[in-house]
Short mmCIF file of C-alpha atoms in Angstrom, two decimals:
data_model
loop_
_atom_site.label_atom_id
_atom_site.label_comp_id
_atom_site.label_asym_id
_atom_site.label_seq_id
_atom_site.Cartn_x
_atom_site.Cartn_y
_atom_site.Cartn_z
CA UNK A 4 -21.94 41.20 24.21
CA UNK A 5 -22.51 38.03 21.62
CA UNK A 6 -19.87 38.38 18.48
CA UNK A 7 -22.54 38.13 15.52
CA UNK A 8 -19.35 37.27 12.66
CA UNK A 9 -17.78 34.33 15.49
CA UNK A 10 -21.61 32.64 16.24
CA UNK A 11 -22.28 32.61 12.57
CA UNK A 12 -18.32 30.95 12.50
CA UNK A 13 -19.20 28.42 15.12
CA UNK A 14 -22.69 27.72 13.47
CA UNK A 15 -20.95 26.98 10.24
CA UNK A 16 -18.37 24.85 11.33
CA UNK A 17 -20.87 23.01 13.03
CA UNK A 18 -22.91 22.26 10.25
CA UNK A 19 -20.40 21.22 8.16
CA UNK A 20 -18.81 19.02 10.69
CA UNK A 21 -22.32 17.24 10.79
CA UNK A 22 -22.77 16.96 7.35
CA UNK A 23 -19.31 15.64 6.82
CA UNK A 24 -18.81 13.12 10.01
CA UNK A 25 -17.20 9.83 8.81
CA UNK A 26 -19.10 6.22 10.51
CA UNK A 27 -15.43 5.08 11.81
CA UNK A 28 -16.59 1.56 12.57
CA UNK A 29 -18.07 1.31 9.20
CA UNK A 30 -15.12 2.50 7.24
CA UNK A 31 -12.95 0.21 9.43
CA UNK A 32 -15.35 -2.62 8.81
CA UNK A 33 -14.89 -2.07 4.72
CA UNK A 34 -11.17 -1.38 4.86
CA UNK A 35 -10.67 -4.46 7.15
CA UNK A 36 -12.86 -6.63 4.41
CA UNK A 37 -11.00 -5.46 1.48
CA UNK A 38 -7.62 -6.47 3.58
CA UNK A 39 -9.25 -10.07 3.91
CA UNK A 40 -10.14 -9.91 0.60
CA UNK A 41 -6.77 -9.17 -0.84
CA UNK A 42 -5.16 -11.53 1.12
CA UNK A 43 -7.86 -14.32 0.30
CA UNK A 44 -6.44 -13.74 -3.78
CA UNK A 45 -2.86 -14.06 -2.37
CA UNK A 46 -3.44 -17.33 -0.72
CA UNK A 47 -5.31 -18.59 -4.10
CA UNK A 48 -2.38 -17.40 -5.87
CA UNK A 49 0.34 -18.91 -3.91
CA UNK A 50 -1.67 -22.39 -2.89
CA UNK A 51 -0.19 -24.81 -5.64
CA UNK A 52 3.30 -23.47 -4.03
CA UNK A 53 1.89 -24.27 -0.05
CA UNK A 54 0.83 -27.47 -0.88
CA UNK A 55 4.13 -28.71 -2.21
CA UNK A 56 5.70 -27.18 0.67
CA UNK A 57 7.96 -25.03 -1.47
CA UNK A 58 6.32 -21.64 0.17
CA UNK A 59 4.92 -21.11 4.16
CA UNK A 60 2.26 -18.54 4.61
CA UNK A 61 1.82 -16.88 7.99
CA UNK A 62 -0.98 -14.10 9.33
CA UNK A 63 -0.73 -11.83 12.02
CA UNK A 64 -1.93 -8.54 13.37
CA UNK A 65 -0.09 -4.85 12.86
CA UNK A 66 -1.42 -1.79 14.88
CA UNK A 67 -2.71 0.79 13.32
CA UNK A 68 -3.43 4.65 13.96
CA UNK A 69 -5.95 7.20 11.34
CA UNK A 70 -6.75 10.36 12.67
CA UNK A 71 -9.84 9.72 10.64
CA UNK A 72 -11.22 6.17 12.75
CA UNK A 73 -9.02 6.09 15.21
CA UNK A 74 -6.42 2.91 16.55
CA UNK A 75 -7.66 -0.67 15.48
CA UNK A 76 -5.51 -4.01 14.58
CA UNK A 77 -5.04 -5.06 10.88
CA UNK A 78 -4.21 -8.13 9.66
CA UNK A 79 -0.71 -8.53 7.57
CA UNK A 80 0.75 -11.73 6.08
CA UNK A 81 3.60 -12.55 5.73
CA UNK A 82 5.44 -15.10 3.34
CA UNK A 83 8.23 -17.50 3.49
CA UNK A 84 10.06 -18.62 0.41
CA UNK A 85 12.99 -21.15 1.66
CA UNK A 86 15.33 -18.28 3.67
CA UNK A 87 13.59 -15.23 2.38
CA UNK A 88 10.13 -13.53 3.91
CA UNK A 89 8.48 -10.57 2.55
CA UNK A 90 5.58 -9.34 4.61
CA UNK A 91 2.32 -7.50 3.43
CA UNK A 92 2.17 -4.93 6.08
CA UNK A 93 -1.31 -2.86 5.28
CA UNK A 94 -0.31 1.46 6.22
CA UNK A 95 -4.06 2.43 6.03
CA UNK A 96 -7.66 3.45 3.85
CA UNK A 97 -7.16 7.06 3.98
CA UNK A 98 -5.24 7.52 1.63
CA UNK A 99 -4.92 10.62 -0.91
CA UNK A 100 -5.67 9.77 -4.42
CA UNK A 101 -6.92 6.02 -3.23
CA UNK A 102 -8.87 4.01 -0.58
CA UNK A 103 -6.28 2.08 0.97
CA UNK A 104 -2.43 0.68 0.22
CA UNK A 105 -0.56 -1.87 1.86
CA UNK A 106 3.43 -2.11 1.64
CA UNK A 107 5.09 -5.07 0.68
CA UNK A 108 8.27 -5.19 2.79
CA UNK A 109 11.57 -7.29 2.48
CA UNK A 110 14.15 -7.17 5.34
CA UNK A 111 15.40 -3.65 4.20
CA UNK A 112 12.05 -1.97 3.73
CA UNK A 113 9.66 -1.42 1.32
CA UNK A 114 10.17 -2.12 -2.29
CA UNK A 115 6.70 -2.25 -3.97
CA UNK A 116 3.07 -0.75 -3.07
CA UNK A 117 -0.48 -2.85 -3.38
CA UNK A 118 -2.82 0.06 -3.52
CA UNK A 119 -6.68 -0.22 -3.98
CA UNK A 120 -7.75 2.50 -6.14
CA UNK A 121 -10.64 3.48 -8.67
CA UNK A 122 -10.96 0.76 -11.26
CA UNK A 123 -11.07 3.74 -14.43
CA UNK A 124 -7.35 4.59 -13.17
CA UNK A 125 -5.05 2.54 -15.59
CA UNK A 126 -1.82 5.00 -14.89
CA UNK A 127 -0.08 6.94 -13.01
CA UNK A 128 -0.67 10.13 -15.22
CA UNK A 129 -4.35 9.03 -14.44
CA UNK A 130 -3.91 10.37 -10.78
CA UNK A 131 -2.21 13.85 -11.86
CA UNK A 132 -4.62 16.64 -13.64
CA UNK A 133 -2.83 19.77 -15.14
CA UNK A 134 -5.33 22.76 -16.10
CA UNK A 135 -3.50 25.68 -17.74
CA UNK A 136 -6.24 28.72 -18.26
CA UNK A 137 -5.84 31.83 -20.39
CA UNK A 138 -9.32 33.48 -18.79
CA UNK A 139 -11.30 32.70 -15.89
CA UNK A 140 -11.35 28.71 -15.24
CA UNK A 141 -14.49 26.86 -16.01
CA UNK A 142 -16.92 25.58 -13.05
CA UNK A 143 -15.47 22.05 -11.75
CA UNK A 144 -17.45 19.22 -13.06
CA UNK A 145 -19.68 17.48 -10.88
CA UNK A 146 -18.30 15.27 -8.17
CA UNK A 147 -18.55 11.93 -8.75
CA UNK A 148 -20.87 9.80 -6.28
CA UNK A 149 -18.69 7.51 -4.24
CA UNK A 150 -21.13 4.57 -4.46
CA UNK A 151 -20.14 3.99 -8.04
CA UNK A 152 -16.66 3.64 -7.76
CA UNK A 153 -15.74 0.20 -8.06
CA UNK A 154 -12.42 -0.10 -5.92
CA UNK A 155 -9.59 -2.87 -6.89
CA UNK A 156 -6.55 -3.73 -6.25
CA UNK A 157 -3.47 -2.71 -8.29
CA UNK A 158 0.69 -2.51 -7.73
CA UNK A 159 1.95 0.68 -7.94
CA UNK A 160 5.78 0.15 -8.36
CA UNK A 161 8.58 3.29 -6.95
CA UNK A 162 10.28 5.06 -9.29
CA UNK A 163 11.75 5.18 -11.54
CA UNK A 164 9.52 3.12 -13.08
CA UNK A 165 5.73 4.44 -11.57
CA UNK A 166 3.76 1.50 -12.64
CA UNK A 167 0.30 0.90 -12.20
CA UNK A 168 -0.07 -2.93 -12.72
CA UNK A 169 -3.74 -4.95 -12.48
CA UNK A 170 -2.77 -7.65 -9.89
CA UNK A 171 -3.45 -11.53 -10.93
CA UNK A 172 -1.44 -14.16 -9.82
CA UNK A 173 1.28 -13.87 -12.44
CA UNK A 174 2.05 -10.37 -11.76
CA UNK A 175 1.71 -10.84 -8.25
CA UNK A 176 4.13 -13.61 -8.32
CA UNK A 177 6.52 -11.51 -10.74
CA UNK A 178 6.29 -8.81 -7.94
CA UNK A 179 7.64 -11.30 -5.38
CA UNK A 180 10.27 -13.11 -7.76
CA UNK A 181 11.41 -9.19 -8.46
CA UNK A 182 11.56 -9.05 -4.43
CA UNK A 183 13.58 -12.00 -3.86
CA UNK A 184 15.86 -11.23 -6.49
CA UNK A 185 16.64 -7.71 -5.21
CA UNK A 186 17.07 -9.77 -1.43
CA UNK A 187 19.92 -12.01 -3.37
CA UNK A 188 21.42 -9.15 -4.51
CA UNK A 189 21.68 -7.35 -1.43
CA UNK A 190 23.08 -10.75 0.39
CA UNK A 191 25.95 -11.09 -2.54
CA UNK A 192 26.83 -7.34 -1.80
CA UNK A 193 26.79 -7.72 2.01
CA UNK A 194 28.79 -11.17 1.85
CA UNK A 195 31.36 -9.21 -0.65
CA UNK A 196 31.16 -6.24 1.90
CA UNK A 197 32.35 -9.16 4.00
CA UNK A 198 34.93 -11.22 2.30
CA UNK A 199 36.89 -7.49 1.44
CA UNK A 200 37.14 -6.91 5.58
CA UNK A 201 38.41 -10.23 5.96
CA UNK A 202 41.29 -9.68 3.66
CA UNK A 203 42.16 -6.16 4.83
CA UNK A 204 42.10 -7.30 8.27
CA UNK A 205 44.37 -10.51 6.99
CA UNK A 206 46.93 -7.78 5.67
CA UNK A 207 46.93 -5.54 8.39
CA UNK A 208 48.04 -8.37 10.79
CA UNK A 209 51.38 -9.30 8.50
#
């Protein structure tokens, strides 16, 4: 005997599974062009510093997994200032609250995001909305059509600052001087770390 309530289930589900399906290849595509994009400002941005010789600038290929599109290889660069090399190491587009974020990584992990997101969102606050209602909430406003977002580029700093920052090149260049800087640190602290074993070990021995 058919079950009525479970056809009409499966019928459902199947309609809005149709109406909802996502064109992998062509969200890969876009992602993958807004990657090459990015990383076409970066090498704008750093090119006075190749051609002197004072930075090296090196691309390769990270694998990637979305439940959404599947496995598929995404390019990351990575960059070379004298001993120090912080890579741009793209985690994916599907992303809540944005279309896409790549990590920028020292030697001990991630210290800063790149994050393409909605052009109107200026802050962090911008991404959070609080509705406190004393009756019945209002109907949600309309969605907003996806074709007239214009997605950019911004940093998005940990906390506890939580900074959204419009990328150019001299806050991208802050964002790796602010890298380095926190890479020196960790190498004085390490070397410290160091020189304090040495001596122990000098005065356990006499």
């Amino acid at each position: 005997m058919a079950n009525t309530s479970f056809d009409d289930l499966v019928r459902q589900e199947q309609q809005a599974a149709g109406t909802g399906k996502i064109d992998r290849a062509k969200e890969r595509d876009a992602w993958l062009k807004r990657l090459d994009e990015l990383f076409l400002q970066v090498d704008g941005y750093l090119d006075e510093y190749v051609r002197a010789g004072a930075v090296e600038i090196s691309k390769g290929y990270v694998e990637l997994d979305e439940e959404q599109i599947g496995s598929y290889q995404a390019p990351q660069m990575i960059v070379t200032i004298g001993r120090k090399a912080v890579r741009l190491e793209p985690v994916g587009t599907f992303i809540i609250g944005a279309k896409g974020r790549v990590d920028v990584l020292g030697p001990q992990g991630r210290s800063a995001r790149l994050v393409l997101m909605d052009s109107e969102v200026k802050r962090v606050s911008d991404l959070i909305k609080v509705s406190v209602f004393t009756g019945p909430p209002p109907p949600p406003p309309p969605a907003r059509d996806p074709s007239t977002v214009r997605w950019v580029w911004r940093i998005m700093k940990q906390a506890p600052q939580m900074e959204i920052i419009e990328i150019n090149k001299e806050t991208f260049l802050n964002l790796l001087a602010e890298i380095a800087k926190w890479l020196e640190l960790l190498i004085l602290r390490v070397r410290a770390c160091l020189r304090l074993l040495s001596i122990r070990r000098m005065r356990s021995t006499l």
